[in-house]
Amino acid sequence: MSATTTTRVALITGGSGGIGRAVAERLAQDGLAVAVQYAGNKARAEETVAAITAAGGRALAVGGDVADEQAMSAAFDAVEAAFGGIDVVVNTAGIMVLGPVATFDLDALDRMHRTNIRGTFVVSQQAARRVRPGGAIVNFSTSVVRTQLPSYAAYVASKAAVEGMTLTLARELRGRDITVNAVAPGPTATPLFLDGKDEATIATLAKATPFERLGTPEDIAEVVSFLAGPARWTNGQVLYANGGLA
């Protein structure tokens, strides 16, 4: 059999930076061929691909809006054409806008929900149709669903929706030998998390876990690697990857 039919293949949305890039690089290290999806930053996606290729892996970049079903259908087509199929889909693409409910900008709410809810749903829909037996779908929530910090209500609402669709999809794929789980990171040192926070706030959040540090993208990628590979008996779950945050 050719390499295109024997190598496991992963598609990572939002794979050009932050957690997404760490996940792409980790899955490539695990031996998967990797497709790095990007929305607007083609150059960063190609940097991720170049880094994976330089390390001996196989990768390509695919563009498109995760909330656009035609764009995502085309992206999945491109990955299947290049690598022969898809085994793992990881939805790291997301945006975060913070603010209290009383004054929250509803246009920002709509933008965030379009990417975080509709985008995850569109990609999960394609994954449910195409992922091969033995595969895995990994969506992204947040530990703030449980910690309920002020100013996170709109973001948490979008991620709670992701948890709901993830757990339901796991049951819908009965008999397909496909796991569906969500990862809920705690405070993690990414541009998405750090943007707009002062040093005192970051220091306080870093001290919140027993490890007294922020998580790293690589910490989260390790959990995704587990779910994408050996974790065949972990299904329909939300894994809180947060270093022991209460």
mmCIF file of C-alpha atoms in Angstrom:
data_model
loop_
_atom_site.group_PDB
_atom_site.id
_atom_site.type_symbol
_atom_site.label_atom_id
_atom_site.label_comp_id
_atom_site.label_asym_id
_atom_site.label_seq_id
_atom_site.Cartn_x
_atom_site.Cartn_y
_atom_site.Cartn_z
ATOM 1 C CA MET A 1 0.000 0.000 0.000
ATOM 2 C CA SER A 2 1.156 3.556 -0.641
ATOM 3 C CA ALA A 3 2.105 6.010 2.075
ATOM 4 C CA THR A 4 -1.001 8.066 1.333
ATOM 5 C CA THR A 5 -3.220 5.217 2.527
ATOM 6 C CA THR A 6 -1.156 3.994 5.477
ATOM 7 C CA THR A 7 -0.141 7.260 7.164
ATOM 8 C CA ARG A 8 -2.636 8.698 9.632
ATOM 9 C CA VAL A 9 -3.705 12.202 8.706
ATOM 10 C CA ALA A 10 -4.735 15.150 10.895
ATOM 11 C CA LEU A 11 -6.447 18.428 10.059
ATOM 12 C CA ILE A 12 -5.942 21.195 12.621
ATOM 13 C CA THR A 13 -8.076 24.329 12.356
ATOM 14 C CA GLY A 14 -6.393 27.480 13.567
ATOM 15 C CA GLY A 15 -3.125 25.648 13.115
ATOM 16 C CA SER A 16 -0.971 28.629 12.215
ATOM 17 C CA GLY A 17 -0.221 29.822 15.754
ATOM 18 C CA GLY A 18 -0.625 29.373 19.489
ATOM 19 C CA ILE A 19 -2.117 26.072 20.604
ATOM 20 C CA GLY A 20 -2.936 25.132 17.019
ATOM 21 C CA ARG A 21 0.674 25.300 15.889
ATOM 22 C CA ALA A 22 1.840 23.315 18.922
ATOM 23 C CA VAL A 23 -0.785 20.666 18.162
ATOM 24 C CA ALA A 24 0.250 20.507 14.499
ATOM 25 C CA GLU A 25 3.916 20.092 15.395
ATOM 26 C CA ARG A 26 3.189 17.492 18.088
ATOM 27 C CA LEU A 27 0.974 15.361 15.841
ATOM 28 C CA ALA A 28 3.615 15.548 13.132
ATOM 29 C CA GLN A 29 6.161 14.297 15.687
ATOM 30 C CA ASP A 30 3.727 11.466 16.420
ATOM 31 C CA GLY A 31 4.012 10.452 12.766
ATOM 32 C CA LEU A 32 0.822 11.927 11.343
ATOM 33 C CA ALA A 33 0.654 13.877 8.109
ATOM 34 C CA VAL A 34 -0.729 17.269 9.093
ATOM 35 C CA ALA A 35 -2.937 19.832 7.382
ATOM 36 C CA VAL A 36 -2.655 23.304 8.903
ATOM 37 C CA GLN A 37 -5.853 25.292 8.379
ATOM 38 C CA TYR A 38 -5.724 29.079 8.494
ATOM 39 C CA ALA A 39 -8.276 31.840 7.981
ATOM 40 C CA GLY A 40 -6.272 34.993 7.298
ATOM 41 C CA ASN A 41 -2.612 34.379 8.010
ATOM 42 C CA LYS A 42 -1.275 32.252 5.192
ATOM 43 C CA ALA A 43 2.341 33.195 5.933
ATOM 44 C CA ARG A 44 2.176 31.884 9.511
ATOM 45 C CA ALA A 45 0.512 28.686 8.343
ATOM 46 C CA GLU A 46 3.274 28.178 5.795
ATOM 47 C CA GLU A 47 5.856 28.797 8.541
ATOM 48 C CA THR A 48 4.273 25.983 10.550
ATOM 49 C CA VAL A 49 4.320 23.721 7.505
ATOM 50 C CA ALA A 50 7.965 24.594 6.846
ATOM 51 C CA ALA A 51 8.919 23.810 10.449
ATOM 52 C CA ILE A 52 7.193 20.428 10.278
ATOM 53 C CA THR A 53 8.757 19.612 6.920
ATOM 54 C CA ALA A 54 12.209 20.651 8.123
ATOM 55 C CA ALA A 55 11.823 18.210 11.026
ATOM 56 C CA GLY A 56 11.071 15.377 8.599
ATOM 57 C CA GLY A 57 7.277 15.482 8.732
ATOM 58 C CA ARG A 58 4.605 15.854 6.073
ATOM 59 C CA ALA A 59 2.354 18.899 6.080
ATOM 60 C CA LEU A 60 0.382 21.299 3.943
ATOM 61 C CA ALA A 61 -1.546 24.521 4.526
ATOM 62 C CA VAL A 62 -5.234 24.887 3.684
ATOM 63 C CA GLY A 63 -7.160 28.147 3.876
ATOM 64 C CA GLY A 64 -10.756 29.077 4.517
ATOM 65 C CA ASP A 65 -13.278 30.414 7.016
ATOM 66 C CA VAL A 66 -14.228 27.647 9.464
ATOM 67 C CA ALA A 67 -17.810 28.928 9.548
ATOM 68 C CA ASP A 68 -18.182 28.657 5.752
ATOM 69 C CA GLU A 69 -19.379 25.164 4.887
ATOM 70 C CA GLN A 70 -18.259 25.391 1.262
ATOM 71 C CA ALA A 71 -14.777 26.538 2.236
ATOM 72 C CA MET A 72 -14.440 23.739 4.774
ATOM 73 C CA SER A 73 -15.740 21.123 2.356
ATOM 74 C CA ALA A 74 -13.073 22.298 -0.082
ATOM 75 C CA ALA A 75 -10.416 22.193 2.655
ATOM 76 C CA PHE A 76 -11.322 18.613 3.561
ATOM 77 C CA ASP A 77 -11.264 17.732 -0.165
ATOM 78 C CA ALA A 78 -7.760 19.186 -0.464
ATOM 79 C CA VAL A 79 -6.482 17.201 2.516
ATOM 80 C CA GLU A 80 -7.982 13.959 1.226
ATOM 81 C CA ALA A 81 -6.491 14.583 -2.224
ATOM 82 C CA ALA A 82 -3.041 15.249 -0.777
ATOM 83 C CA PHE A 83 -2.869 12.556 1.897
ATOM 84 C CA GLY A 84 -5.521 9.962 1.010
ATOM 85 C CA GLY A 85 -7.988 10.506 3.853
ATOM 86 C CA ILE A 86 -8.500 12.093 7.268
ATOM 87 C CA ASP A 87 -8.195 10.360 10.650
ATOM 88 C CA VAL A 88 -7.987 13.200 13.169
ATOM 89 C CA VAL A 89 -9.689 16.598 13.199
ATOM 90 C CA VAL A 90 -8.711 19.136 15.868
ATOM 91 C CA ASN A 91 -10.729 22.347 16.181
ATOM 92 C CA THR A 92 -8.437 24.908 17.810
ATOM 93 C CA ALA A 93 -9.757 27.855 15.777
ATOM 94 C CA GLY A 94 -11.460 30.355 18.042
ATOM 95 C CA ILE A 95 -11.696 33.973 19.100
ATOM 96 C CA MET A 96 -12.164 35.486 22.545
ATOM 97 C CA VAL A 97 -13.714 38.856 23.386
ATOM 98 C CA LEU A 98 -14.143 39.719 27.056
ATOM 99 C CA GLY A 99 -16.542 42.068 28.803
ATOM 100 C CA PRO A 100 -19.415 42.145 31.277
ATOM 101 C CA VAL A 101 -22.858 41.061 30.134
ATOM 102 C CA ALA A 102 -24.393 44.466 30.927
ATOM 103 C CA THR A 103 -22.234 46.324 28.418
ATOM 104 C CA PHE A 104 -21.105 43.599 26.022
ATOM 105 C CA ASP A 105 -21.069 44.563 22.351
ATOM 106 C CA LEU A 106 -23.549 42.321 20.546
ATOM 107 C CA ASP A 107 -21.692 42.549 17.244
ATOM 108 C CA ALA A 108 -18.664 41.089 19.046
ATOM 109 C CA LEU A 109 -20.932 38.394 20.465
ATOM 110 C CA ASP A 110 -22.079 37.482 16.961
ATOM 111 C CA ARG A 111 -18.515 37.415 15.595
ATOM 112 C CA MET A 112 -17.311 35.201 18.414
ATOM 113 C CA HIS A 113 -20.217 32.824 18.165
ATOM 114 C CA ARG A 114 -19.833 32.579 14.387
ATOM 115 C CA THR A 115 -16.290 31.294 14.760
ATOM 116 C CA ASN A 116 -16.554 29.383 18.034
ATOM 117 C CA ILE A 117 -19.983 27.774 17.628
ATOM 118 C CA ARG A 118 -20.837 27.735 13.938
ATOM 119 C CA GLY A 119 -17.191 27.163 12.959
ATOM 120 C CA THR A 120 -16.831 24.213 15.299
ATOM 121 C CA PHE A 121 -20.169 22.843 14.100
ATOM 122 C CA VAL A 122 -19.296 23.176 10.409
ATOM 123 C CA VAL A 123 -15.909 21.474 10.867
ATOM 124 C CA SER A 124 -17.416 18.792 13.117
ATOM 125 C CA GLN A 125 -20.065 18.145 10.464
ATOM 126 C CA GLN A 126 -17.409 17.555 7.816
ATOM 127 C CA ALA A 127 -15.431 15.427 10.266
ATOM 128 C CA ALA A 128 -18.490 13.322 11.098
ATOM 129 C CA ARG A 129 -18.909 12.581 7.395
ATOM 130 C CA ARG A 130 -15.282 11.918 6.536
ATOM 131 C CA VAL A 131 -13.087 10.780 9.441
ATOM 132 C CA ARG A 132 -12.010 7.174 8.950
ATOM 133 C CA PRO A 133 -12.658 4.371 11.467
ATOM 134 C CA GLY A 134 -10.153 4.501 14.306
ATOM 135 C CA GLY A 135 -10.088 8.277 14.112
ATOM 136 C CA ALA A 136 -10.698 11.106 16.543
ATOM 137 C CA ILE A 137 -12.398 14.480 16.653
ATOM 138 C CA VAL A 138 -11.084 16.936 19.253
ATOM 139 C CA ASN A 139 -12.889 20.201 19.923
ATOM 140 C CA PHE A 140 -11.831 23.032 22.221
ATOM 141 C CA SER A 141 -13.669 24.406 25.229
ATOM 142 C CA THR A 142 -12.221 26.371 28.170
ATOM 143 C CA SER A 143 -11.787 25.810 31.890
ATOM 144 C CA VAL A 144 -13.645 29.091 32.449
ATOM 145 C CA VAL A 145 -16.854 27.144 31.749
ATOM 146 C CA ARG A 146 -16.242 25.753 35.236
ATOM 147 C CA THR A 147 -14.457 28.647 36.961
ATOM 148 C CA GLN A 148 -16.981 31.254 35.748
ATOM 149 C CA LEU A 149 -14.744 34.312 35.923
ATOM 150 C CA PRO A 150 -16.420 37.708 35.476
ATOM 151 C CA SER A 151 -16.173 39.201 31.954
ATOM 152 C CA TYR A 152 -16.021 35.773 30.319
ATOM 153 C CA ALA A 153 -19.788 35.205 29.958
ATOM 154 C CA ALA A 154 -20.024 35.581 26.180
ATOM 155 C CA TYR A 155 -16.927 33.472 25.566
ATOM 156 C CA VAL A 156 -18.090 30.815 28.024
ATOM 157 C CA ALA A 157 -21.491 30.714 26.331
ATOM 158 C CA SER A 158 -19.799 29.860 23.035
ATOM 159 C CA LYS A 159 -17.596 27.203 24.598
ATOM 160 C CA ALA A 160 -20.395 25.623 26.623
ATOM 161 C CA ALA A 161 -22.156 25.183 23.285
ATOM 162 C CA VAL A 162 -19.046 23.441 21.943
ATOM 163 C CA GLU A 163 -19.115 21.044 24.891
ATOM 164 C CA GLY A 164 -22.760 20.250 24.237
ATOM 165 C CA MET A 165 -22.295 19.499 20.552
ATOM 166 C CA THR A 166 -19.137 17.483 21.242
ATOM 167 C CA LEU A 167 -20.760 15.158 23.769
ATOM 168 C CA THR A 168 -23.800 14.672 21.549
ATOM 169 C CA LEU A 169 -21.719 13.945 18.448
ATOM 170 C CA ALA A 170 -19.818 11.250 20.340
ATOM 171 C CA ARG A 171 -23.123 9.394 20.807
ATOM 172 C CA GLU A 172 -24.258 10.023 17.230
ATOM 173 C CA LEU A 173 -21.156 8.284 15.872
ATOM 174 C CA ARG A 174 -22.024 4.988 17.578
ATOM 175 C CA GLY A 175 -20.592 2.065 15.628
ATOM 176 C CA ARG A 176 -18.087 4.188 13.672
ATOM 177 C CA ASP A 177 -15.030 3.643 15.940
ATOM 178 C CA ILE A 178 -14.463 7.412 16.132
ATOM 179 C CA THR A 179 -13.864 9.197 19.430
ATOM 180 C CA VAL A 180 -15.173 12.716 20.019
ATOM 181 C CA ASN A 181 -13.835 14.721 22.955
ATOM 182 C CA ALA A 182 -13.195 18.295 24.020
ATOM 183 C CA VAL A 183 -10.133 19.801 25.681
ATOM 184 C CA ALA A 184 -10.740 22.661 28.139
ATOM 185 C CA PRO A 185 -7.454 24.509 28.727
ATOM 186 C CA GLY A 186 -6.828 26.699 31.722
ATOM 187 C CA PRO A 187 -4.691 29.856 31.533
ATOM 188 C CA THR A 188 -2.239 29.170 28.717
ATOM 189 C CA ALA A 189 0.477 31.479 27.434
ATOM 190 C CA THR A 190 -0.855 32.223 23.956
ATOM 191 C CA PRO A 191 -1.483 35.541 22.198
ATOM 192 C CA LEU A 192 -5.235 34.896 22.518
ATOM 193 C CA PHE A 193 -4.915 34.672 26.307
ATOM 194 C CA LEU A 194 -2.274 37.335 26.889
ATOM 195 C CA ASP A 195 -3.826 40.039 24.708
ATOM 196 C CA GLY A 196 -5.298 42.888 26.724
ATOM 197 C CA LYS A 197 -4.149 41.636 30.141
ATOM 198 C CA ASP A 198 -1.739 43.575 32.335
ATOM 199 C CA GLU A 199 1.214 41.946 34.083
ATOM 200 C CA ALA A 200 -0.539 41.833 37.449
ATOM 201 C CA THR A 201 -3.515 39.965 36.022
ATOM 202 C CA ILE A 202 -1.262 37.500 34.232
ATOM 203 C CA ALA A 203 0.762 36.923 37.418
ATOM 204 C CA THR A 204 -2.402 36.293 39.431
ATOM 205 C CA LEU A 205 -3.681 33.760 36.922
ATOM 206 C CA ALA A 206 -0.280 32.072 36.772
ATOM 207 C CA LYS A 207 -0.389 31.573 40.560
ATOM 208 C CA ALA A 208 -3.885 30.066 40.426
ATOM 209 C CA THR A 209 -2.712 26.507 39.745
ATOM 210 C CA PRO A 210 -0.694 24.308 42.113
ATOM 211 C CA PHE A 211 2.174 24.518 39.613
ATOM 212 C CA GLU A 212 2.150 28.313 39.937
ATOM 213 C CA ARG A 213 2.693 28.900 36.241
ATOM 214 C CA LEU A 214 0.718 29.365 33.078
ATOM 215 C CA GLY A 215 0.206 26.401 30.826
ATOM 216 C CA THR A 216 2.117 26.251 27.566
ATOM 217 C CA PRO A 217 0.780 25.362 24.125
ATOM 218 C CA GLU A 218 2.894 22.217 24.348
ATOM 219 C CA ASP A 219 1.078 21.183 27.550
ATOM 220 C CA ILE A 220 -2.213 21.309 25.664
ATOM 221 C CA ALA A 221 -0.785 19.595 22.590
ATOM 222 C CA GLU A 222 0.219 16.664 24.788
ATOM 223 C CA VAL A 223 -3.426 16.134 25.750
ATOM 224 C CA VAL A 224 -4.501 16.332 22.113
ATOM 225 C CA SER A 225 -1.824 13.781 21.203
ATOM 226 C CA PHE A 226 -3.303 11.413 23.786
ATOM 227 C CA LEU A 227 -6.843 11.876 22.465
ATOM 228 C CA ALA A 228 -5.745 11.614 18.847
ATOM 229 C CA GLY A 229 -3.824 8.391 19.365
ATOM 230 C CA PRO A 230 -3.918 5.927 22.234
ATOM 231 C CA ALA A 231 -7.018 7.195 24.048
ATOM 232 C CA ARG A 232 -9.520 4.871 22.367
ATOM 233 C CA TRP A 233 -11.534 4.336 25.552
ATOM 234 C CA THR A 234 -11.821 8.057 26.265
ATOM 235 C CA ASN A 235 -14.910 9.186 24.383
ATOM 236 C CA GLY A 236 -17.613 11.792 24.894
ATOM 237 C CA GLN A 237 -15.572 13.620 27.536
ATOM 238 C CA VAL A 238 -14.338 17.106 28.361
ATOM 239 C CA LEU A 239 -10.733 16.979 29.602
ATOM 240 C CA TYR A 240 -9.720 19.909 31.781
ATOM 241 C CA ALA A 241 -6.074 20.558 30.896
ATOM 242 C CA ASN A 242 -5.352 23.261 33.433
ATOM 243 C CA GLY A 243 -2.666 22.143 35.874
ATOM 244 C CA GLY A 244 -5.091 21.623 38.738
ATOM 245 C CA LEU A 245 -7.021 24.897 38.525
ATOM 246 C CA ALA A 246 -10.009 24.597 40.837
#
